Amino acid sequence: MRLRTLLVLLAVVPSLAMAAQVTVTADRLLERSGHLRSDVAAGERIGLPLYALMTGMQAERTATVARWSDASASEAALHARRTATDRADAAFRRAAARGGTGSEEADRRILEVLAGLDELGAQRERADSRTGGPDGTLAYYNGLIGQMIRFYQDAFSHTEDGELSQESQVVITMFSAAEMLAQQDASIALAGPSRELPAFRFAEFVNLVGAHRYLYDRWVVPYLPPEDAERYARIIGSGAWQTKTRIENHALSDHKDLATRVRLPRDAAGWPAARAAWGPGLEALNSSRIRGLLAHGDAKATALEAEVTWLIAVSAGVLLAVVGIVAATTRLVLRRLRLLHDRTVRVAETTLPDVVARLREGRPVDDDALPAVRGERDEVGRISDAFARVVAVSVDGHRQLAAERHGFGSFASGIASRTGNLVSRQLTLTEELQDAFGGDEELLAGLMKADQLTVGMRRQIENLLILAGGEVPDPHTEPMRVADLLREAAAEVEEFRRIDRQALDEVSVEARVISQVSHLLAELLDNATRFSPPRSRVVVRAELVADGLSVEVEDRGPRVSPERYAEMNARLHSAPPYAVLAENAHRLGLFVVGHLADQLGATVTLRRSVYGGTSAVVVVPERLLVPTAQEAVRPTAPSPAPPPLPSRPRPAPDAPSDAAGTTVGTDRADGGAGPVPAPRAARATTDGGARPALPERVPQTHLAEQLRVPRTTADDAGARDTGSGGPDHAEASPEEVADAWADYEDGTRKVEAELRQDQP
């Protein structure tokens, strides 16, 4: 059977969609029903006691202000009102303690009401002692009753049923209109026997009269059910209500304006009797309406549950009719799709990564392991063939990328090799010029500058090799002390005189990684000297830590933001691909450091130093360290004093030195002129022993294999003419060589001082 036919059979899938829709609809209906029942339960548990408390507070407010304005008013009446309020308060608190309403806004409003009730005792004491005026007491009662009305707004306004929402709004409006009437009652009671109100209180009274009439006529009466509308008609048709209306009209038209107060007409004294007549009926109407709202909500919830039952029953009958066909068709389709899925996952997770790894390593790829195009005609087969084509295109792309990468590596290695030959020849020429014209201090200073630039060129060539995926071979055969390693790294930097070295612990680094560690440190030191003020010092210190050897390079460079440090550290902790190198070609130094750290298993972290600059902390793993071998100094027989070497400057006082006090000189022993440690005779140690002479560097030992060139016989002889007919360096004693280099450094310092004076 063709897959197309099977897909036609899957037209029954809309039935599943219908089932899902029915499920969602039923869930929503049940959720609405649950919300309605929760609202009804909360209204019966909290809403009804709160309404009783609200009417009690309204009556207590009127009795309180009446007692305030007339000391002869009945104290027993006030006590009775307060007792009724306390009973309603206790009932409300018990209801609120049994649980919330399920609405965050309503629960927050309950807390506000409870907080207001906690102040009721203090308000009563102020009223009894007549502390302050009645305005504060009235404001307290008005605010608390307003919070109660807003509770009903928050509790009943979130229902999704439009009819119930409208009905709840009518109930809330009735409560608001009743509160306006209660405030009118309090205003007349405040007037007392004198019938006088402050002007602002009379203005409030006028507003209350108009507002409650508007609310009843516009928003209450038109929406009342027939039985409640008939009850309201009986209330407004009663004599007591007519008396209320007449008093309001006379107060509006027949009041007397005094200097700061307003005097109500004489018939205002009949308000309390009329209020006692129509008040209970109005309260009963409000209570009946809120109970009717709760009953309507409960009926709506029952209707929703019945609707869900009917919907589920009908939908189940329809779904059962097609379930057999859908099940059989789905099983067949899923089986074929599962086979395709397993094959795709196997190729994506196993076959393709293996092919990519082989291409990167330059190994051949077995094309039989890749999925092949079979030319199947059904839909699943076409998808399988399309995936096979995608895999083929991907493999071809990786094959081309691997070829380009290999070609770039070969190209970079060739360029580095040819350039390295030129650099080696230039270093040799510089060395010969230094030997021939060492007596000319000005020329010697220029040669030293050229030598330093050439050393920097050599390091950049080695950077190219590293970034091309190669490694810098290490020609060392013996471990090197950390102090010597720091000196060797500093010698690669053009501004080496600004570097202070401190080897705090005696330890050595394995021979096979000396060049890599030295190159890494040289890059960091070069970066530190270039990005710090010209006269500032750069400190490099090494000491043993728990994880190995910690080398810290600290400069006084500009402030760097934390975000920039995070970006640079991320570049240091992983070897980036060529795409990232292309986007950051001006920051290749950090990439080189990252590659070297990755090869060594070291960590490099940049952070802000306590001096405001940058500290680069390198942690060399402990597995690359070895204890420093202690060798006794072999005594040497005194030799006759050789003829004097050409006058060479003495080391400058601020020349950088390592922890052992060895001064960095200005001659190279690896193929050209450059900074190397000046050899000295062995010195006695503090424990009475002797320290062996410092090692001397061998020409071209720090060069990569591609950069080395055969030395001439004259170069290998090691005996160069000093320009004065004296013996060569190999024949001089260590003390004589040290003195010669000291003179050489002193002269260089003088030349540089003169050059600085000539500068503007």
Short mmCIF file of C-alpha atoms in Angstrom, two decimals, residues 190-493:
data_model
loop_
_atom_site.label_atom_id
_atom_site.label_comp_id
_atom_site.label_asym_id
_atom_site.label_seq_id
_atom_site.Cartn_x
_atom_site.Cartn_y
_atom_site.Cartn_z
CA LEU A 190 -22.84 65.51 63.40
CA ALA A 191 -24.93 68.68 63.04
CA GLY A 192 -26.52 67.89 66.43
CA PRO A 193 -29.12 70.05 68.12
CA SER A 194 -27.66 73.22 66.57
CA ARG A 195 -28.23 71.79 63.06
CA GLU A 196 -24.98 73.43 61.95
CA LEU A 197 -22.34 71.86 59.72
CA PRO A 198 -19.01 73.18 58.51
CA ALA A 199 -19.26 74.49 54.98
CA PHE A 200 -17.19 71.64 53.54
CA ARG A 201 -19.34 69.07 55.35
CA PHE A 202 -22.49 70.60 53.90
CA ALA A 203 -20.90 70.47 50.42
CA GLU A 204 -20.21 66.77 50.97
CA PHE A 205 -23.84 66.31 52.07
CA VAL A 206 -25.09 67.93 48.85
CA ASN A 207 -22.83 65.68 46.73
CA LEU A 208 -24.00 62.59 48.59
CA VAL A 209 -27.66 63.43 47.93
CA GLY A 210 -27.16 63.73 44.19
CA ALA A 211 -24.79 60.76 43.89
CA HIS A 212 -26.96 58.19 45.68
CA ARG A 213 -30.07 59.25 43.73
CA TYR A 214 -28.15 58.90 40.44
CA LEU A 215 -26.79 55.47 41.33
CA TYR A 216 -30.19 54.08 42.27
CA ASP A 217 -31.98 55.53 39.24
CA ARG A 218 -29.27 54.78 36.62
CA TRP A 219 -27.37 51.68 37.76
CA VAL A 220 -29.49 49.79 40.30
CA VAL A 221 -33.21 49.90 39.57
CA PRO A 222 -33.01 48.98 35.84
CA TYR A 223 -31.01 45.79 36.65
CA LEU A 224 -32.89 44.49 39.67
CA PRO A 225 -34.76 41.19 39.30
CA PRO A 226 -38.54 41.54 39.53
CA GLU A 227 -38.87 40.53 43.19
CA ASP A 228 -36.10 42.90 44.32
CA ALA A 229 -37.40 45.72 42.11
CA GLU A 230 -40.83 45.34 43.77
CA ARG A 231 -39.19 45.45 47.24
CA TYR A 232 -37.31 48.62 46.32
CA ALA A 233 -40.55 50.20 45.03
CA ARG A 234 -42.17 49.54 48.40
CA ILE A 235 -39.26 51.18 50.21
CA ILE A 236 -39.26 54.39 48.16
CA GLY A 237 -43.06 54.56 48.29
CA SER A 238 -43.13 54.48 52.09
CA GLY A 239 -43.74 57.59 54.19
CA ALA A 240 -40.38 57.33 55.84
CA TRP A 241 -38.59 57.50 52.46
CA GLN A 242 -40.77 60.46 51.45
CA THR A 243 -39.75 62.18 54.68
CA LYS A 244 -36.07 61.50 53.83
CA THR A 245 -36.51 62.97 50.37
CA ARG A 246 -38.29 66.06 51.75
CA ILE A 247 -35.55 66.70 54.32
CA GLU A 248 -32.86 66.38 51.61
CA ASN A 249 -34.74 68.84 49.36
CA HIS A 250 -35.25 71.36 52.17
CA ALA A 251 -31.58 71.06 53.16
CA LEU A 252 -30.60 71.88 49.60
CA SER A 253 -32.96 74.83 49.23
CA ASP A 254 -33.77 76.21 52.68
CA HIS A 255 -30.39 76.01 54.48
CA LYS A 256 -28.93 79.16 56.02
CA ASP A 257 -25.36 80.17 55.26
CA LEU A 258 -23.41 81.50 58.22
CA ALA A 259 -19.85 82.84 58.31
CA THR A 260 -18.08 79.46 58.14
CA ARG A 261 -20.92 77.06 58.73
CA VAL A 262 -24.30 76.12 57.27
CA ARG A 263 -27.49 75.70 59.32
CA LEU A 264 -29.92 72.99 58.20
CA PRO A 265 -33.70 73.55 58.24
CA ARG A 266 -35.73 72.58 61.31
CA ASP A 267 -37.28 69.50 59.75
CA ALA A 268 -33.78 67.91 59.69
CA ALA A 269 -34.57 66.79 63.23
CA GLY A 270 -36.97 64.24 61.76
CA TRP A 271 -34.20 62.40 59.88
CA PRO A 272 -33.31 59.84 62.61
CA ALA A 273 -36.91 58.62 62.91
CA ALA A 274 -37.29 58.30 59.15
CA ARG A 275 -33.91 56.51 58.93
CA ALA A 276 -35.03 54.02 61.55
CA ALA A 277 -38.08 53.25 59.40
CA TRP A 278 -36.58 52.78 55.93
CA GLY A 279 -33.09 51.65 56.97
CA PRO A 280 -33.87 48.00 57.82
CA GLY A 281 -35.76 47.53 54.57
CA LEU A 282 -32.84 48.85 52.53
CA GLU A 283 -30.40 46.60 54.43
CA ALA A 284 -32.66 43.60 53.80
CA LEU A 285 -32.75 44.47 50.09
CA ASN A 286 -28.94 44.60 49.92
CA SER A 287 -28.60 41.32 51.82
CA SER A 288 -31.17 39.65 49.57
CA ARG A 289 -29.33 40.84 46.46
CA ILE A 290 -25.95 39.47 47.56
CA ARG A 291 -27.55 36.14 48.48
CA GLY A 292 -29.26 36.07 45.11
CA LEU A 293 -25.92 36.67 43.41
CA LEU A 294 -24.34 33.75 45.27
CA ALA A 295 -27.26 31.48 44.44
CA HIS A 296 -27.06 32.46 40.77
CA GLY A 297 -23.33 31.69 40.73
CA ASP A 298 -23.93 28.26 42.23
CA ALA A 299 -26.59 27.53 39.60
CA LYS A 300 -24.19 28.61 36.84
CA ALA A 301 -21.54 26.21 38.16
CA THR A 302 -24.04 23.35 38.13
CA ALA A 303 -25.04 24.18 34.55
CA LEU A 304 -21.39 24.22 33.44
CA GLU A 305 -20.79 20.79 34.96
CA ALA A 306 -23.84 19.42 33.17
CA GLU A 307 -22.57 20.90 29.90
CA VAL A 308 -19.23 19.18 30.36
CA THR A 309 -20.92 15.84 30.95
CA TRP A 310 -22.98 16.15 27.77
CA LEU A 311 -19.95 17.28 25.72
CA ILE A 312 -17.82 14.37 26.87
CA ALA A 313 -20.53 11.81 26.19
CA VAL A 314 -21.14 12.95 22.61
CA SER A 315 -17.44 13.30 21.80
CA ALA A 316 -16.63 9.85 23.19
CA GLY A 317 -19.16 8.24 20.89
CA VAL A 318 -17.64 9.90 17.82
CA LEU A 319 -14.08 9.07 18.77
CA LEU A 320 -14.79 5.42 19.46
CA ALA A 321 -16.09 5.05 15.92
CA VAL A 322 -12.76 5.94 14.31
CA VAL A 323 -10.28 4.76 16.91
CA GLY A 324 -9.75 1.38 15.24
CA ILE A 325 -8.83 2.81 11.83
CA VAL A 326 -6.64 5.50 13.31
CA ALA A 327 -4.82 2.99 15.50
CA ALA A 328 -4.00 0.64 12.62
CA THR A 329 -2.88 3.41 10.27
CA THR A 330 -0.82 5.17 12.90
CA ARG A 331 0.96 1.97 13.84
CA LEU A 332 2.08 1.34 10.27
CA VAL A 333 3.24 4.92 9.67
CA LEU A 334 5.05 5.15 12.98
CA ARG A 335 6.94 1.92 12.30
CA ARG A 336 8.38 3.25 9.05
CA LEU A 337 9.13 6.64 10.53
CA ARG A 338 10.85 4.99 13.49
CA LEU A 339 13.19 3.12 11.15
CA LEU A 340 14.02 6.38 9.37
CA HIS A 341 14.57 8.12 12.70
CA ASP A 342 16.95 5.43 13.97
CA ARG A 343 18.96 5.57 10.77
CA THR A 344 19.16 9.37 10.89
CA VAL A 345 20.26 9.42 14.52
CA ARG A 346 22.93 6.78 13.85
CA VAL A 347 24.38 8.79 10.98
CA ALA A 348 24.20 12.11 12.88
CA GLU A 349 25.67 10.86 16.17
CA THR A 350 28.17 8.23 15.00
CA THR A 351 28.91 8.13 11.29
CA LEU A 352 29.15 11.84 10.50
CA PRO A 353 31.34 12.79 13.53
CA ASP A 354 33.72 9.93 12.66
CA VAL A 355 33.96 11.11 9.05
CA VAL A 356 34.65 14.71 10.15
CA ALA A 357 37.34 13.54 12.58
CA ARG A 358 39.03 11.49 9.87
CA LEU A 359 39.04 14.43 7.47
CA ARG A 360 40.56 16.73 10.09
CA GLU A 361 43.31 14.19 10.76
CA GLY A 362 44.00 13.73 7.05
CA ARG A 363 42.88 10.08 7.00
CA PRO A 364 40.83 8.56 4.15
CA VAL A 365 37.04 8.27 4.42
CA ASP A 366 35.08 5.12 3.59
CA ASP A 367 32.19 6.29 1.40
CA ASP A 368 30.35 3.00 1.99
CA ALA A 369 29.77 4.08 5.58
CA LEU A 370 27.68 7.05 4.40
CA PRO A 371 23.96 6.74 3.52
CA ALA A 372 23.33 6.24 -0.18
CA VAL A 373 20.53 7.51 -2.44
CA ARG A 374 18.27 4.54 -3.26
CA GLY A 375 15.73 6.24 -5.50
CA GLU A 376 12.67 5.10 -3.55
CA ARG A 377 9.34 6.47 -4.76
CA ASP A 378 7.25 6.65 -1.61
CA GLU A 379 7.33 9.69 0.66
CA VAL A 380 9.41 8.16 3.46
CA GLY A 381 11.94 6.87 0.93
CA ARG A 382 12.22 10.31 -0.64
CA ILE A 383 12.93 11.81 2.77
CA SER A 384 15.64 9.19 3.31
CA ASP A 385 17.23 10.01 -0.06
CA ALA A 386 17.09 13.75 0.71
CA PHE A 387 18.90 13.12 3.99
CA ALA A 388 21.55 11.09 2.15
CA ARG A 389 22.11 14.02 -0.22
CA VAL A 390 22.43 16.41 2.72
CA VAL A 391 25.05 14.14 4.31
CA ALA A 392 26.97 13.94 1.04
CA VAL A 393 27.01 17.73 0.68
CA SER A 394 28.12 18.11 4.29
CA VAL A 395 30.95 15.60 3.89
CA ASP A 396 32.12 17.32 0.68
CA GLY A 397 32.15 20.64 2.50
CA HIS A 398 34.19 19.22 5.38
CA ARG A 399 36.56 17.55 2.91
CA GLN A 400 37.12 20.86 1.13
CA LEU A 401 37.55 22.68 4.45
CA ALA A 402 40.11 20.12 5.63
CA ALA A 403 42.02 20.49 2.38
CA GLU A 404 42.01 24.27 2.69
CA ARG A 405 43.14 24.05 6.31
CA HIS A 406 45.97 21.70 5.39
CA GLY A 407 46.95 23.96 2.52
CA PHE A 408 46.92 27.00 4.77
CA GLY A 409 49.09 25.20 7.31
CA SER A 410 51.60 24.26 4.61
CA PHE A 411 51.53 27.78 3.23
CA ALA A 412 52.06 29.30 6.70
CA SER A 413 54.88 26.89 7.47
CA GLY A 414 56.60 27.72 4.18
CA ILE A 415 56.28 31.45 4.70
CA ALA A 416 57.55 31.08 8.27
CA SER A 417 60.51 28.96 7.13
CA ARG A 418 61.61 31.41 4.45
CA THR A 419 61.08 34.41 6.71
CA GLY A 420 62.92 32.63 9.51
CA ASN A 421 65.96 32.19 7.29
CA LEU A 422 65.98 35.92 6.64
CA VAL A 423 65.61 36.68 10.36
CA SER A 424 68.46 34.32 11.23
CA ARG A 425 70.70 35.99 8.66
CA GLN A 426 69.77 39.38 10.01
CA LEU A 427 70.54 38.29 13.59
CA THR A 428 73.91 36.95 12.45
CA LEU A 429 74.68 40.20 10.64
CA THR A 430 73.69 42.23 13.69
CA GLU A 431 75.95 40.15 15.89
CA GLU A 432 78.86 40.58 13.52
CA LEU A 433 78.30 44.34 13.46
CA GLN A 434 78.22 44.40 17.27
CA ASP A 435 81.50 42.55 17.42
CA ALA A 436 83.10 44.73 14.76
CA PHE A 437 81.87 48.13 15.95
CA GLY A 438 81.41 47.53 19.69
CA GLY A 439 83.57 50.54 20.45
CA ASP A 440 81.10 52.96 18.79
CA GLU A 441 78.52 53.42 21.55
CA GLU A 442 76.00 55.30 19.39
CA LEU A 443 76.15 52.66 16.65
CA LEU A 444 75.99 49.92 19.27
CA ALA A 445 72.79 51.39 20.72
CA GLY A 446 71.22 51.41 17.24
CA LEU A 447 72.29 47.82 16.67
CA MET A 448 70.74 46.83 19.99
CA LYS A 449 67.44 48.42 18.92
CA ALA A 450 67.56 46.61 15.58
CA ASP A 451 68.35 43.35 17.38
CA GLN A 452 65.33 43.73 19.61
CA LEU A 453 63.06 44.37 16.62
CA THR A 454 64.44 41.27 14.95
CA VAL A 455 63.76 39.20 18.07
CA GLY A 456 60.18 40.44 17.95
CA MET A 457 59.93 39.41 14.30
CA ARG A 458 61.12 35.93 15.22
CA ARG A 459 58.47 35.62 17.90
CA GLN A 460 55.78 36.70 15.45
CA ILE A 461 56.93 34.00 13.03
CA GLU A 462 56.66 31.43 15.79
CA ASN A 463 53.18 32.81 16.51
CA LEU A 464 52.27 32.06 12.93
CA LEU A 465 53.43 28.47 13.36
CA ILE A 466 51.42 28.08 16.55
CA LEU A 467 48.23 29.50 15.04
CA ALA A 468 48.69 27.34 11.97
CA GLY A 469 48.33 24.30 14.21
CA GLY A 470 52.00 23.50 14.69
CA GLU A 471 54.13 23.46 17.78
CA VAL A 472 57.38 25.17 18.67
CA PRO A 473 59.95 22.34 19.11
CA ASP A 474 61.93 22.57 22.31
CA PRO A 475 65.68 21.89 21.81
CA HIS A 476 66.46 21.92 25.54
CA THR A 477 67.72 18.67 26.99
CA GLU A 478 67.95 19.67 30.63
CA PRO A 479 65.37 21.26 32.96
CA MET A 480 65.71 24.99 33.46
CA ARG A 481 65.44 26.91 36.70
CA VAL A 482 62.48 29.24 36.99
CA ALA A 483 64.79 32.21 37.48
CA ASP A 484 66.55 31.40 34.21
CA LEU A 485 63.24 30.83 32.48
CA LEU A 486 61.96 34.26 33.54
CA ARG A 487 65.19 35.83 32.35
CA GLU A 488 64.90 34.06 28.99
CA ALA A 489 61.29 35.21 28.56
CA ALA A 490 62.18 38.80 29.48
CA ALA A 491 65.03 38.75 26.98
CA GLU A 492 62.47 38.35 24.18
CA VAL A 493 60.80 41.70 24.99
#
